[in-house]
Amino acid sequence: MDFELSDDERSLADGMRRLCEGRFPMERVRAGEGRRALDTEGWSALAEAGVFSLRLADEEGGADLGTAAAAVVFEELGRALVPGPLAATHAAAGLVKGAATGDRPVGLLRRTPPVPGDPRPVLVGDLGSLGALLVVADDGVELVEPDAVGGAPVEGGLDPLTPLWRLEAVPRGTPVGDGPVAEALWRDFLVVEAAFLVGMAAVTSEMAVGYAKVRRQFDRPIGSFQAVKHMCADMLVRAETARAAVHAAAVTVDQPDVGDAVRAAHGAALLAAQAAEANARACIQVHGGMGFTWEVPAHLYLKRAIVLWRALGPATRLADVVAERF
Amino acid sequence: MDFELSDDERSLADGMRRLCEGRFPMERVRAGEGRRALDTEGWSALAEAGVFSLRLADEEGGADLGTAAAAVVFEELGRALVPGPLAATHAAAGLVKGAATGDRPVGLLRRTPPVPGDPRPVLVGDLGSLGALLVVADDGVELVEPDAVGGAPVEGGLDPLTPLWRLEAVPRGTPVGDGPVAEALWRDFLVVEAAFLVGMAAVTSEMAVGYAKVRRQFDRPIGSFQAVKHMCADMLVRAETARAAVHAAAVTVDQPDVGDAVRAAHGAALLAAQAAEANARACIQVHGGMGFTWEVPAHLYLKRAIVLWRALGPATRLADVVAERF
Amino acid sequence: MDLRYTDAEEAFRAELRAWLAEVVPTLGPRPALTDWPARRAYDTSWQGMLYDAGYAGIDWPVEGGGRGASPVEQLVYLEELERAHAPYVGVNFVGLLHAGPTIAVEGTPEQRARFLPPILKGEQVWCQGFSEPDAGSDLAALRTRAVRDGDEYVVTGSKIWTSHAEVADLCELLVRTGEEGSRHSGITWLAMEMDRPGIEIRPLETIGRSTEFAELFLDGVRVPVGNRVGEENDGWRVTMVTLSFERGTAFVGELLQSMEELRRIRSLARRVGLWDDPEVRHRTGQLGAELDALWALTRRNVSQAARTGVPGLGGSVFKLAFSELRQRLATLGLELLGSAGLAWDELEATDGSGPIGNTRLLEQWIGSFSRTIAAGTSQIQRNIVAERILGLPKG
Amino acid sequence: MDLRYTDAEEAFRAELRAWLAEVVPTLGPRPALTDWPARRAYDTSWQGMLYDAGYAGIDWPVEGGGRGASPVEQLVYLEELERAHAPYVGVNFVGLLHAGPTIAVEGTPEQRARFLPPILKGEQVWCQGFSEPDAGSDLAALRTRAVRDGDEYVVTGSKIWTSHAEVADLCELLVRTGEEGSRHSGITWLAMEMDRPGIEIRPLETIGRSTEFAELFLDGVRVPVGNRVGEENDGWRVTMVTLSFERGTAFVGELLQSMEELRRIRSLARRVGLWDDPEVRHRTGQLGAELDALWALTRRNVSQAARTGVPGLGGSVFKLAFSELRQRLATLGLELLGSAGLAWDELEATDGSGPIGNTRLLEQWIGSFSRTIAAGTSQIQRNIVAERILGLPKG
């Protein structure tokens, strides 16, 4: 048993971080604020780097790596706040032709029973940029052609980096998997999205710490005040526990005999979403007035956390799964 | 509108505090640890001081005072952690003959539908010391003679100052009031018990602050560390907001046109119970290791808070009433 | 303890309510949040109406041209305005609640005559130049420099978090006239006309993308010595005096709005079938109990101010609890919306019952993050409570 | 990242599991918590069995008589003991986990020969004399004085929070040999025999009414200089060295117990019909997710220790999260019990399904309050995380 990152995993993370620093520095990511369509150039670079295919076998054009490797990669993507339907496309790589190469970006939607009065479902992502929409239910997965879906783009979503569509009606599609496939797809989606969220939680924690070291008030760095110091400590605790949970969930997908991967995935998603939201909030608070400005990117991490969380399902549903399987 | 304590209310509080300091200093209260039967001497002193009768009219032997006055008195009793079925006997004073004079201590129990598997109901208080047991339901109040109730004392309750009985079966009793009477009785009980809990929350807050001023570590009073300082500030916030809520609930009982007394009573009980528990916990934490000793009375405030809260009903039920009537 | 209003207070309420019932329906629609000139016009015209009806400067002393209402009347005033959905104080905020009261107490007779009536009548709008990029929680560290040159001060430096600077006529400005490092003892209070040369205004976008605040860059701005309120280097005390005007009513409007907000959230939960969820009901009830408690605390703080004439420290206690509550309230709203809470534009319910209120809830949520920061962070408020109320040692 | 155990690790596990399956059922019932002599006898006899089977001092170096197991084997060891419901380390705690490892590294060959074997064999019990009434979080402020007199130190002062002092043979004692105010640089580490004249032991009752801790009053107690471990005034370093033995396994047993506790709470909720309450399920799932995460974090910390040979700072991160979680877990248990949670004696379910477990849940609840205090308060842990991991400045 060695739950530290392997050398391969470390160099994968380093490589991904370098790619993100080159391709997705914060200025460039922010230049896409309000944009609807996918940045195809950046998307292709990620596809080339194997972000979507890395878990596929060699002969399928993949790198034959595991979910643990995927988690490491998605943590880096989350740190850089890279936009696009990354987790869904990655999770669907084995199921949807063209997903692995990035040629068909995939959207993922859980079919939930309609609630009277509830407004139409919102798709997190740009329907127009998708090559396929996977609709997941307990008993199977259907592939729906995006053209067949009625809907309209939402003008102004919460996160300026994540387009939204309001869907009129989602028709039935082609079945591409049964119950177990649906469970595995959703599990993998949760794990990589949770990894993305953990990367975000780590960045806001580092941003807060960095600011607390340089920002001075009352002739001292604010990080020397226990109120700020302890807020930062709590941020690290949240990020590190969620990170351990996500890594364990990923490894459990790869090594099913070490535990219950479905429980681990749901628990990890819950903690990662909470850590991403709570740390972004704390990051705003540590930055004081500046944290409340558009200029400081803390709010982008907060908004992305909320947007991604909505696609994972409410905390209660995630917790319920853990509670039943604990 | 003048929501400050009136001069009369202030002198009532002062008088009650003096009485408690004389009759119920902490050493004497603690001497009763583990005792089952009511301290009749102390009980009589409270009865003589009008603790039970004060809201009755002159001609009924009362002092013709309002619920606001009762709240002020119960806050002082809570500060001193006076044992016995004070709130129930006070609330029942107009309903049970002999309650106002203290001759018949009254127990109060809400009749709840039996839950399969749930152990027999626990009565907070000593059945053997009661002169009457009031059983409250939505549609009315019944008076049950304690002798008619099957049960046995619990050996070792959570709070060493509060005896408990496990009841076998509570027979039907004599109806003494209809639905509205039941509602008013329960409302008044909530208000004065909440006042008692607020007094407790105030004391633990003061204990923590007092200790934080004198206890030194790292060559400074621990109260100069923000971690401790802010814990103390939060304690004050909890105690003061709960106190305002309790006072408003009490005044609303007396002046029904200013608001919904039932909603106010449930809300006040909820916040007072939370403040009493949270402040006692924080008081233990501020005291460090000493707070975990039997000697420091912080734990007595914590245990009493839990015991009294159980008689008020779970937070969810209290909150539900507020939510529906808000 | 008495929560009933006196006959006089009720009479005041009745008169005000009647007037509001008459005038509020005649007002046009409110301008967009981003249209500052329109907002100025709207807010100042409303202030003019208040003035004509005798309600301007409700809490100002009669000598200063105000109504000299008691704290309780002030509470009634705010309650009724909220009840009638009357316009907010808006761009008149700094003039009416800060600069005006300061000048009323600390200004010369000439300054009072010159500055106060235009505030009351809605003719002049003030903004606030206190905070600086490096002087936020630590305001006494401010460095904007004012150098005396004959009958003028020459001011250079920058200010931040200045609301509606774009449409203000005057700015209450704190400047350093003492030596560097003189902190509280080297600060002076100036009334700076905003049309002077050397003032640059740069809007600062919030996380909700509103341009609520601006930065001010001051480059050799000349302010006449006659615009100084109080003595040179005595500006800290001058500023603090204003705080003593606070009578526990600072958050009345917001608190009453939050109560309405909770009712709207409950009705949303009912509409989307979530009211059966015990957790939603529990959270709603918890927030309801806390809002009721804070309304009680408000009345306590007002009563204290009415009795003693000075504000208690209850304001910090209130603000700590309220700003944290606002965040939980807003979070509940956002969570109830589910994925509908991701859209800024208003959504319609599928059952034809109309808009679901997501825009408003989202605005509330975004806005809630500034609550624990603005006007003294929660960390600073806890210091105040611990040190000034509880007497714990500074550390 | 690999969560599978190696063949060697699995072989170790299998061998241990087989042994435990054989011996654990032969053990008598555990003595009452308050019966210290019986507890000593029980715990030391178990230690003797471990010794005979070759499991004593699992993490001690082979040179010190231990098994020299790797951190991962140590984890497996603790997992299997918990799984088999084997006895806890109990009164052997200080000897095995603190004094022993200290002597193994810092003691002379004579001291090692004299003190280590009796610890491993369960023949001698140690207690800890570190904290003092005025030196808790600030341990370096300790004032218990040791004055050299020929071949002996004469020790006077008092110690607090000394577990099972009544049944200990030896005490690892920190004393001040330097000048007053010398703090870290004037402390010496002594092994004090508990039968020396001048030692008074006064039990300290906890809020759960157990006599877990005692105060030690030392009045001219003579300790031979040969009992000093390390140099005079070098005791702080000597003590800190021991901490480097921590390999992330400190809370393994407790964590696994908490997981079992959560399952018991869930089964209680099902029995009393509360599992239909979404709030109960939600809280259970939240705690479950956090427990799983902390189990993952444990394996991470152990892996780090295995790789680097030194403990990471992950222990503070773990402890902060775990102690707070324990309190929430215990609170959920208590709340589920309702009024049944007020009774210390075991209650039976009305449906004849047996005891409901209230005594145990109440014990857990009472015990949970010390978690954020003992072994470094959460406030101190946050300082450690912030200053040593995040590099924030001391303040």
Coordinates of C-alpha atoms in Angstrom, one line a residue, chain C residues 42 51 84 89 113 124 140-141 179 183 201 213 253 381 384:
Chain C
Y42 CA -34.9 59.5 -8.9
Y51 CA -38.5 67.5 2.4
A84 CA -45.0 51.1 1.6
V89 CA -32.3 56.6 0.7
A113 CA -26.0 77.1 6.3
Q124 CA -26.6 68.0 -3.4
A140 CA -6.1 55.3 10.7
A141 CA -3.3 54.2 8.4
E179 CA 3.3 63.6 10.0
R183 CA -2.3 57.8 12.7
I201 CA -13.0 58.5 -10.9
F213 CA -18.1 51.5 -6.0
G253 CA -34.9 48.3 6.1
Q381 CA -16.7 43.4 14.7
I384 CA -15.1 45.3 19.0

